[in-house]
Coordinates of C-alpha atoms in Angstrom, one line a residue:
M248 CA -10.1 35.6 153.8
T249 CA -11.8 35.4 150.0
V250 CA -13.2 39.2 149.9
Q251 CA -17.1 39.2 148.8
P252 CA -18.1 42.0 146.4
I253 CA -19.4 44.8 148.7
S254 CA -22.6 46.8 147.8
S255 CA -23.2 50.2 148.5
N256 CA -26.1 49.5 151.5
S257 CA -24.9 49.8 154.8
G258 CA -26.4 49.7 158.4
T259 CA -25.5 50.0 161.9
V260 CA -25.2 47.1 164.8
V261 CA -28.1 47.7 167.1
S262 CA -27.7 44.6 169.2
V263 CA -25.1 41.5 169.9
R264 CA -26.3 38.9 171.5
G265 CA -23.5 36.2 171.4
G266 CA -23.4 34.6 167.9
V267 CA -26.7 36.4 166.9
V268 CA -26.6 40.1 165.6
D269 CA -29.3 42.7 164.7
V270 CA -28.6 44.9 162.2
Q271 CA -30.5 48.2 161.1
F272 CA -30.5 49.2 157.2
D273 CA -31.7 52.9 156.4
R274 CA -32.2 52.3 152.5
R275 CA -32.8 48.7 151.6
L276 CA -33.4 45.3 153.7
P277 CA -30.8 42.9 152.4
P278 CA -32.5 39.6 151.6
I279 CA -32.6 35.8 153.7
Y280 CA -29.1 34.5 153.3
S281 CA -27.3 37.6 152.4
V282 CA -23.6 38.0 153.6
L283 CA -22.9 41.2 155.9
R284 CA -19.8 42.2 156.7
A285 CA -18.4 44.0 159.4
G286 CA -14.9 44.9 161.8
A287 CA -11.7 46.9 160.5
K288 CA -11.0 45.0 157.8
G289 CA -14.2 43.1 156.9
E290 CA -13.6 39.8 158.9
I291 CA -16.6 39.2 161.0
V292 CA -19.1 37.6 158.7
I293 CA -23.2 37.7 159.0
E294 CA -25.6 35.5 157.5
V295 CA -29.2 36.9 157.4
Q296 CA -31.7 34.8 158.9
E297 CA -34.6 37.0 159.4
Q298 CA -35.8 40.4 158.4
L299 CA -37.5 41.6 162.1
D300 CA -39.2 44.8 160.4
A301 CA -39.0 47.4 157.9
R302 CA -35.5 48.4 158.9
R303 CA -34.0 45.4 161.1
V304 CA -32.7 42.1 160.2
R305 CA -31.5 39.7 162.5
G306 CA -28.3 37.6 161.6
V307 CA -25.7 34.7 162.6
A308 CA -22.2 35.2 163.1
L309 CA -20.3 33.2 160.7
T310 CA -17.1 34.0 162.6
P311 CA -16.1 35.1 166.2
T312 CA -17.3 38.4 167.4
Q313 CA -14.9 39.8 169.3
G314 CA -14.6 43.7 169.3
L315 CA -18.6 43.9 167.7
A316 CA -20.6 46.4 169.3
R317 CA -24.0 48.4 169.5
G318 CA -23.3 51.3 166.5
S319 CA -20.8 49.3 164.4
G320 CA -21.0 49.6 160.6
V321 CA -22.5 46.9 159.1
K322 CA -21.8 46.8 155.0
D323 CA -24.0 44.7 152.7
T324 CA -22.3 42.2 150.2
G325 CA -25.1 41.6 147.6
S326 CA -24.9 38.5 147.9
P327 CA -25.1 35.0 149.6
L328 CA -22.2 32.8 150.9
R329 CA -20.2 31.6 147.8
A330 CA -17.8 29.0 146.9
P331 CA -15.1 28.4 144.4
A332 CA -15.5 26.3 141.2
G333 CA -13.3 25.5 138.7
K334 CA -10.8 23.0 137.9
T335 CA -8.0 24.1 139.8
I336 CA -10.1 23.6 143.4
L337 CA -9.0 19.9 142.8
S338 CA -6.1 18.7 145.6
R339 CA -7.2 21.8 148.0
M340 CA -8.5 21.8 151.2
F341 CA -11.2 24.7 151.8
D342 CA -13.1 26.3 154.6
V343 CA -16.8 27.4 154.0
F344 CA -16.1 30.5 153.0
G345 CA -13.7 29.0 149.9
N346 CA -10.3 30.0 151.6
A347 CA -7.2 27.6 150.9
I348 CA -6.5 25.9 154.3
D349 CA -4.0 24.0 153.2
G350 CA -0.8 26.0 153.3
Q351 CA -0.7 26.8 149.7
P352 CA -2.3 30.2 147.9
Q353 CA -5.6 30.9 146.8
P354 CA -6.5 28.6 143.6
V355 CA -6.8 31.0 140.3
D356 CA -9.3 30.5 137.4
V357 CA -12.1 30.1 139.9
S358 CA -16.0 31.3 139.5
W359 CA -17.7 32.0 142.9
R360 CA -21.1 30.5 143.1
S361 CA -23.8 30.7 145.8
I362 CA -24.3 27.5 148.2
H363 CA -27.7 28.2 148.1
R364 CA -28.8 26.2 144.9
Q365 CA -31.9 24.2 143.9
P366 CA -32.1 20.4 143.7
P367 CA -31.9 19.1 140.1
S368 CA -35.8 19.2 138.9
L369 CA -37.6 15.7 138.1
A370 CA -36.9 16.1 134.4
D371 CA -33.3 16.2 135.1
R372 CA -32.8 13.3 136.9
S373 CA -31.9 10.0 135.9
T374 CA -34.8 7.6 136.8
K375 CA -32.1 4.2 135.8
S376 CA -31.4 2.5 138.9
E377 CA -27.3 1.5 139.3
I378 CA -25.2 -0.1 141.6
F379 CA -22.0 1.9 142.9
E380 CA -19.5 -1.1 143.6
T381 CA -17.0 -0.2 146.8
G382 CA -14.6 -3.2 146.5
I383 CA -15.8 -3.9 150.0
K384 CA -17.3 -7.4 150.2
A385 CA -19.7 -6.9 153.1
I386 CA -21.4 -3.7 150.9
D387 CA -21.8 -4.7 147.9
V388 CA -22.8 -8.5 148.4
L389 CA -25.5 -7.3 151.0
V390 CA -25.7 -3.7 151.5
P391 CA -25.3 -2.6 147.9
L392 CA -25.0 1.1 147.6
E393 CA -26.8 3.2 144.4
R394 CA -25.3 5.5 142.1
G395 CA -26.4 8.7 142.9
G396 CA -28.0 7.6 145.8
K397 CA -27.0 8.0 149.7
A398 CA -25.7 5.6 152.3
G399 CA -25.8 6.5 156.0
L400 CA -23.0 5.2 158.2
F401 CA -24.8 4.6 161.4
G402 CA -22.7 4.2 164.7
G403 CA -21.7 5.3 168.0
A404 CA -17.8 6.6 168.7
G405 CA -15.1 4.7 167.7
V406 CA -16.6 1.8 165.6
G407 CA -14.6 2.9 162.4
K408 CA -17.2 4.9 160.6
T409 CA -14.2 7.3 159.5
V410 CA -11.6 4.5 158.5
L411 CA -14.9 3.1 156.3
L412 CA -15.4 6.5 154.6
T413 CA -11.3 6.9 153.8
E414 CA -11.2 3.1 152.6
M415 CA -13.9 4.3 150.0
I416 CA -12.1 7.1 149.1
H417 CA -9.4 5.3 148.1
N418 CA -11.2 2.6 146.5
M419 CA -13.3 5.3 144.5
I420 CA -10.0 7.3 143.1
G421 CA -7.8 4.1 142.5
H422 CA -10.1 2.0 140.6
Q423 CA -13.1 3.9 139.2
K424 CA -11.2 7.1 138.2
G425 CA -14.0 9.3 140.0
V426 CA -13.4 12.1 142.2
S427 CA -13.8 12.5 145.9
I428 CA -14.9 15.6 147.9
F429 CA -14.6 15.2 151.8
C430 CA -16.9 17.3 153.6
G431 CA -15.9 17.3 157.6
I432 CA -18.6 18.9 159.3
G433 CA -17.3 19.7 163.0
E434 CA -14.4 17.7 163.0
R435 CA -11.9 17.9 165.0
C436 CA -8.7 19.6 163.2
R437 CA -6.5 16.4 164.2
E438 CA -8.7 14.4 161.8
G439 CA -8.4 16.6 159.0
E440 CA -4.9 16.8 159.3
E441 CA -4.5 13.2 159.4
L442 CA -6.8 12.8 156.2
Y443 CA -4.6 15.2 154.3
S444 CA -1.3 13.5 154.7
A445 CA -3.1 9.9 154.6
M446 CA -4.5 10.8 151.1
K447 CA -1.3 12.5 150.0
E448 CA 0.6 9.5 150.9
A449 CA -1.7 7.4 149.2
G450 CA -1.5 9.2 145.8
V451 CA -5.5 10.1 145.4
L452 CA -5.3 13.8 146.3
K453 CA -5.1 14.8 143.0
D454 CA -8.6 13.8 142.7
M455 CA -9.6 15.1 146.2
V456 CA -11.3 17.9 147.3
M457 CA -12.0 18.6 150.9
V458 CA -13.9 21.3 152.7
Y459 CA -14.2 21.4 156.7
G460 CA -16.0 23.4 159.4
Q461 CA -14.4 22.3 162.1
M462 CA -15.5 21.9 165.5
N463 CA -14.3 25.3 167.3
E464 CA -16.1 27.0 164.1
P465 CA -19.6 28.6 165.1
P466 CA -22.5 27.0 164.6
G467 CA -23.6 29.2 161.7
N468 CA -20.5 27.9 160.1
R469 CA -20.9 24.4 160.5
L470 CA -24.4 24.8 159.0
R471 CA -23.6 26.0 155.9
V472 CA -20.2 24.0 155.0
G473 CA -22.1 21.3 153.7
S474 CA -24.0 23.8 151.3
A475 CA -20.2 24.7 150.2
A476 CA -19.5 20.8 149.6
L477 CA -22.1 20.1 147.5
T478 CA -22.0 23.3 145.3
M479 CA -18.5 22.1 144.4
A480 CA -19.7 18.4 143.8
E481 CA -22.4 20.2 141.4
Y482 CA -19.8 21.8 139.6
L483 CA -18.1 18.7 139.0
R484 CA -20.7 16.8 138.4
D485 CA -22.7 19.5 135.6
D486 CA -19.4 21.3 134.2
E487 CA -17.0 18.5 134.3
H488 CA -19.5 15.7 134.1
R489 CA -17.8 13.3 136.4
D490 CA -18.9 10.9 138.7
V491 CA -18.6 12.2 142.2
L492 CA -18.3 10.9 145.7
L493 CA -19.0 13.1 148.2
L494 CA -18.5 11.6 151.5
I495 CA -20.4 13.8 154.5
D496 CA -18.3 13.2 158.1
N497 CA -20.8 13.7 160.4
I498 CA -24.0 14.6 159.1
F499 CA -25.4 14.5 162.6
R500 CA -23.4 17.6 163.4
F501 CA -24.9 19.8 160.3
I502 CA -28.2 19.0 162.4
Q503 CA -26.7 19.7 166.0
A504 CA -25.4 23.3 164.5
G505 CA -29.0 23.8 162.9
M506 CA -30.1 23.0 166.7
E507 CA -27.7 25.3 168.0
V508 CA -28.6 28.3 165.6
S509 CA -32.4 27.9 166.4
G510 CA -31.9 28.4 170.2
L511 CA -29.7 31.0 169.4
M512 CA -32.7 32.7 167.1
G513 CA -34.8 31.9 169.8
Q514 CA -37.2 29.3 168.2
M515 CA -39.1 26.8 170.0
P516 CA -37.7 23.6 170.8
S517 CA -39.0 20.1 169.4
R518 CA -38.8 16.7 170.7
L519 CA -35.2 16.1 172.6
G520 CA -34.5 19.8 171.6
Y521 CA -34.0 19.6 168.0
Q522 CA -35.0 22.6 166.3
P523 CA -38.3 22.7 164.9
T524 CA -36.8 22.9 161.2
M525 CA -35.0 20.1 161.3
S526 CA -36.9 17.6 158.5
T527 CA -36.5 21.4 155.9
E528 CA -32.9 21.9 156.8
L529 CA -31.7 18.4 156.0
S530 CA -34.3 18.0 152.7
S531 CA -32.7 21.2 151.5
L532 CA -29.1 19.5 151.8
E533 CA -30.1 15.8 150.7
E534 CA -32.4 16.8 147.5
R535 CA -29.6 18.0 145.8
I536 CA -27.5 14.5 146.2
A537 CA -28.7 13.1 142.6
N538 CA -27.8 11.2 139.4
T539 CA -28.3 13.0 136.3
S540 CA -27.7 12.6 133.0
A541 CA -24.6 14.8 133.0
G542 CA -23.3 12.4 136.1
A543 CA -24.2 11.3 139.4
I544 CA -23.2 12.9 143.0
T545 CA -23.2 9.4 145.2
S546 CA -22.9 10.5 149.1
I547 CA -22.1 8.6 152.1
Q548 CA -22.6 10.1 155.2
A549 CA -21.5 9.2 158.8
V550 CA -24.3 9.4 160.9
Y551 CA -23.1 9.6 164.8
V552 CA -25.9 7.9 166.8
P553 CA -26.6 9.6 170.0
A554 CA -26.3 6.9 172.8
D555 CA -26.9 4.4 169.6
D556 CA -30.5 5.3 169.7
L557 CA -31.7 4.2 166.5
T558 CA -35.0 6.0 167.0
D559 CA -33.4 9.3 167.7
P560 CA -35.2 12.2 165.9
A561 CA -32.0 13.2 164.1
A562 CA -31.6 9.3 162.9
V563 CA -34.8 8.9 162.5
H564 CA -35.0 11.8 160.0
V565 CA -31.8 11.3 158.1
F566 CA -32.9 7.3 157.7
S567 CA -35.9 8.6 155.4
H568 CA -33.1 10.4 152.8
L569 CA -31.1 7.2 152.7
S570 CA -31.4 4.6 149.7
A571 CA -29.2 2.3 152.0
S572 CA -28.1 2.0 155.7
I573 CA -25.0 0.4 157.1
V574 CA -25.0 0.1 161.0
L575 CA -21.9 -0.1 162.8
S576 CA -21.5 -2.6 165.3
R577 CA -19.6 -2.2 168.6
K578 CA -20.2 -5.9 169.3
R579 CA -18.1 -6.8 166.0
A580 CA -15.6 -4.4 166.3
S581 CA -14.7 -6.0 169.8
Q582 CA -14.7 -9.4 168.0
G583 CA -12.1 -8.2 165.7
L584 CA -14.3 -8.5 162.8
Y585 CA -13.8 -5.5 160.4
P586 CA -15.2 -3.7 158.7
A587 CA -17.8 -4.0 161.6
I588 CA -21.2 -3.9 159.6
D589 CA -24.1 -4.9 161.9
L590 CA -25.4 -7.9 158.7
L591 CA -28.8 -8.0 159.7
Q592 CA -29.6 -4.4 160.9
S593 CA -28.5 -3.2 157.6
S594 CA -30.2 -2.8 154.8
S595 CA -30.3 -1.6 150.9
K596 CA -33.3 -0.6 148.9
M597 CA -31.0 -1.5 145.9
A598 CA -31.2 -5.2 147.3
T599 CA -34.3 -6.3 144.9
P600 CA -34.4 -9.2 142.2
G601 CA -35.0 -6.2 139.5
I602 CA -31.7 -4.2 140.5
V603 CA -29.0 -6.8 141.6
G604 CA -30.7 -9.7 139.8
A605 CA -32.5 -12.3 140.8
S606 CA -29.1 -15.0 141.6
H607 CA -27.6 -11.9 143.6
Y608 CA -30.6 -11.5 145.1
A609 CA -31.1 -15.8 146.2
L610 CA -27.2 -15.8 147.6
A611 CA -28.1 -12.2 150.1
Q612 CA -31.5 -13.8 151.1
E613 CA -29.6 -16.8 151.8
I614 CA -27.1 -15.5 153.4
R615 CA -29.1 -13.4 155.9
K616 CA -31.3 -16.5 156.5
T617 CA -27.8 -18.6 157.6
L618 CA -26.5 -15.7 159.5
A619 CA -30.5 -15.1 161.3
Q620 CA -30.3 -18.8 162.3
Y621 CA -27.0 -18.5 164.0
E622 CA -27.7 -15.4 165.6
D623 CA -31.2 -17.4 167.6
L624 CA -28.6 -20.3 168.5
K625 CA -25.9 -18.6 170.0
D626 CA -28.2 -18.8 173.1
I627 CA -28.1 -22.6 173.3
V628 CA -24.3 -22.2 172.3
A629 CA -22.9 -20.3 174.8
M630 CA -25.2 -21.9 178.0
L631 CA -25.1 -25.6 176.7
G632 CA -22.5 -26.1 174.4
M633 CA -21.9 -27.1 170.1
E634 CA -22.5 -30.5 171.6
Q635 CA -26.0 -30.3 172.4
L636 CA -27.2 -29.0 168.8
S637 CA -28.2 -31.2 166.1
M638 CA -26.3 -32.0 163.5
G639 CA -27.8 -29.1 160.7
D640 CA -27.7 -26.9 163.8
R641 CA -23.4 -27.4 163.7
N642 CA -23.8 -27.1 159.8
I643 CA -25.5 -23.8 160.1
V644 CA -23.2 -22.3 162.7
G645 CA -20.2 -23.4 160.9
R646 CA -21.3 -21.7 157.7
A647 CA -22.5 -18.7 159.5
R648 CA -19.2 -18.2 161.4
R649 CA -17.0 -19.1 158.3
L650 CA -19.2 -16.5 156.1
E651 CA -18.9 -13.9 159.2
R652 CA -14.9 -14.4 158.7
F653 CA -15.0 -14.1 154.9
L654 CA -17.0 -10.8 154.4
T655 CA -13.7 -9.5 156.8
Q656 CA -11.4 -7.2 154.6
P657 CA -7.8 -6.0 155.0
F658 CA -8.1 -1.9 153.9
F659 CA -5.8 -0.4 152.3
T660 CA -6.1 2.9 155.1
T661 CA -5.1 0.3 157.9
G662 CA -2.2 -1.6 156.4
Q663 CA 0.2 0.8 158.7
F664 CA -1.3 -0.5 161.8
T665 CA -2.3 -4.4 161.1
G666 CA 0.7 -5.4 159.0
I667 CA -1.9 -6.6 156.1
E668 CA -1.9 -5.7 152.8
G669 CA -5.2 -3.9 152.2
Q670 CA -7.3 -5.0 148.6
T671 CA -10.4 -4.7 146.9
V672 CA -12.7 -7.7 145.5
S673 CA -15.1 -7.7 142.8
L674 CA -18.7 -8.5 143.5
K675 CA -18.3 -11.8 141.2
D676 CA -15.8 -13.3 143.5
A677 CA -17.4 -11.7 146.4
L678 CA -20.3 -13.6 145.5
G679 CA -18.5 -16.8 144.2
G680 CA -16.8 -17.3 148.0
C681 CA -20.1 -16.4 150.0
E682 CA -21.6 -19.2 147.4
R683 CA -19.0 -21.8 147.9
I684 CA -18.6 -20.9 151.6
L685 CA -23.0 -22.2 151.9
R686 CA -22.1 -25.3 149.9
D687 CA -19.7 -26.3 152.5
E688 CA -16.8 -26.1 149.8
F689 CA -14.8 -25.0 153.1
K690 CA -15.8 -27.3 156.0
D691 CA -12.9 -28.8 156.8
Y692 CA -11.1 -25.4 156.8
P693 CA -10.8 -23.6 160.2
E694 CA -12.5 -20.0 160.4
S695 CA -9.3 -18.1 160.7
A696 CA -8.3 -19.5 157.1
L697 CA -11.4 -17.5 155.6
Y698 CA -10.7 -14.4 158.3
M699 CA -8.9 -10.8 156.5
I700 CA -8.5 -12.4 153.1
G701 CA -9.3 -11.1 149.7
A702 CA -11.2 -13.2 146.9
I703 CA -11.9 -17.0 148.2
S704 CA -9.0 -18.3 146.3
E705 CA -6.9 -16.9 148.9
A706 CA -7.9 -19.1 151.9
K707 CA -5.4 -21.7 152.9
K708 CA -5.4 -25.4 153.5
P709 CA -5.6 -26.3 156.5
E710 CA -1.9 -27.0 157.2
Q711 CA -0.7 -23.4 155.2
V712 CA -3.1 -21.8 158.2
P713 CA -1.1 -19.2 160.7
S714 CA -1.1 -20.3 164.0
R715 CA -4.0 -19.1 166.6
D716 CA -1.9 -16.6 168.4
H717 CA -0.5 -15.2 165.2
K718 CA -4.4 -14.4 163.9
A719 CA -5.2 -13.2 167.4
A720 CA -2.3 -10.9 167.4
T721 CA -3.6 -9.1 164.0
A722 CA -7.2 -8.7 165.3
A723 CA -5.8 -7.0 168.5
Q724 CA -4.0 -4.6 166.4
A725 CA -7.0 -4.1 164.1
G726 CA -9.3 -3.4 167.0
A727 CA -6.6 -1.0 168.5
H728 CA -6.7 1.0 165.5
A729 CA -9.9 1.6 165.0
S730 CA -11.2 2.3 168.6

């Protein structure tokens, strides 16, 4: 374990209640967020949360507290929790304490920085709104992301949040020459190992850092891992002047960890059992993600939505910080339409004429209008069939179904499961393809000709289209992987 400096200030444990530890100090009280160490080798780490009176503090353990008892000695490190910063952190995997957990030696030539940092001031922030291209058609056309902004991936379990995040890592490093930081909050250790192996195999690990607070860690540990990852991202932005893509999976587990810590500390719960300080805790993390003159931290955050309820307080509070919301749909996933983005529920504050341009905005609105009209006609088609629709409505249904299939895309990270090589598509090609579909240029092409292709130029002529059985098998393969 990385050793924090130890001050001469020492105390004694006066009570241990699960993960909550009260410590008495006779000389001076440690400040809030100070790290205390206990145990024979200092292996038990406690973070101060409250100063109870002139001699006692209350802290939450960031490690298991087995062996800790009343009367045990405690040392004040004299500093808050710190994270490593330096060029040697790239291609490595860390825990919340800055320990390397990838089986390799601890990185050298690093400086240690407090994870509790202030967000950049308004004077330092860039006021220019720029688009962050992902190479994924559905996102770039309808839900453009902001460089230095925050986007949320909303969805229940098994609809493809992690797959979409890993694809963005691949595209960011491979095509934009940026650096990515993956922050796993409450992740399964299996997922961390799989991501590490996949990124190593794809050859993008050299420009990536992974930070994990695993699901089996105490809540105090999971609450701080996001701040540790942000400290590393701020180093890469401010000192190395690099654009950083910060992926957080899953921000809901950050809120959940805060709820557990709040309960341990005896705070009165708020609505649905959430902590009363949820808004403040979330803001202290989110406001540090910003675009400055030195570089930008662009964040994409997976947000687990409890019971698929977008009115849950956790989802509502996260929404308020986002410049784009990408909602994943279980229904689209079951139809094999990947990425399974609900194109009508998803939205972006960047989708305005002043930022994306008048022609892009007008085209996006036309696509949304066509898809919304198709949604209204679905019940009629299901009950009475296409024959009962007017010719104009049939054309709308045909355009919408072709748009839905064109906005699917093969991913690099799922190529081994689907047998289809992944592709990135430029914004120009994506917009051009949608415009041509709306002009009915592909009216005589079967819908399957536009399914799982890159640019529209790859659409096969009717006689070249693979059989429906082959397409169905491919969609089934993709569906099995996402679930």
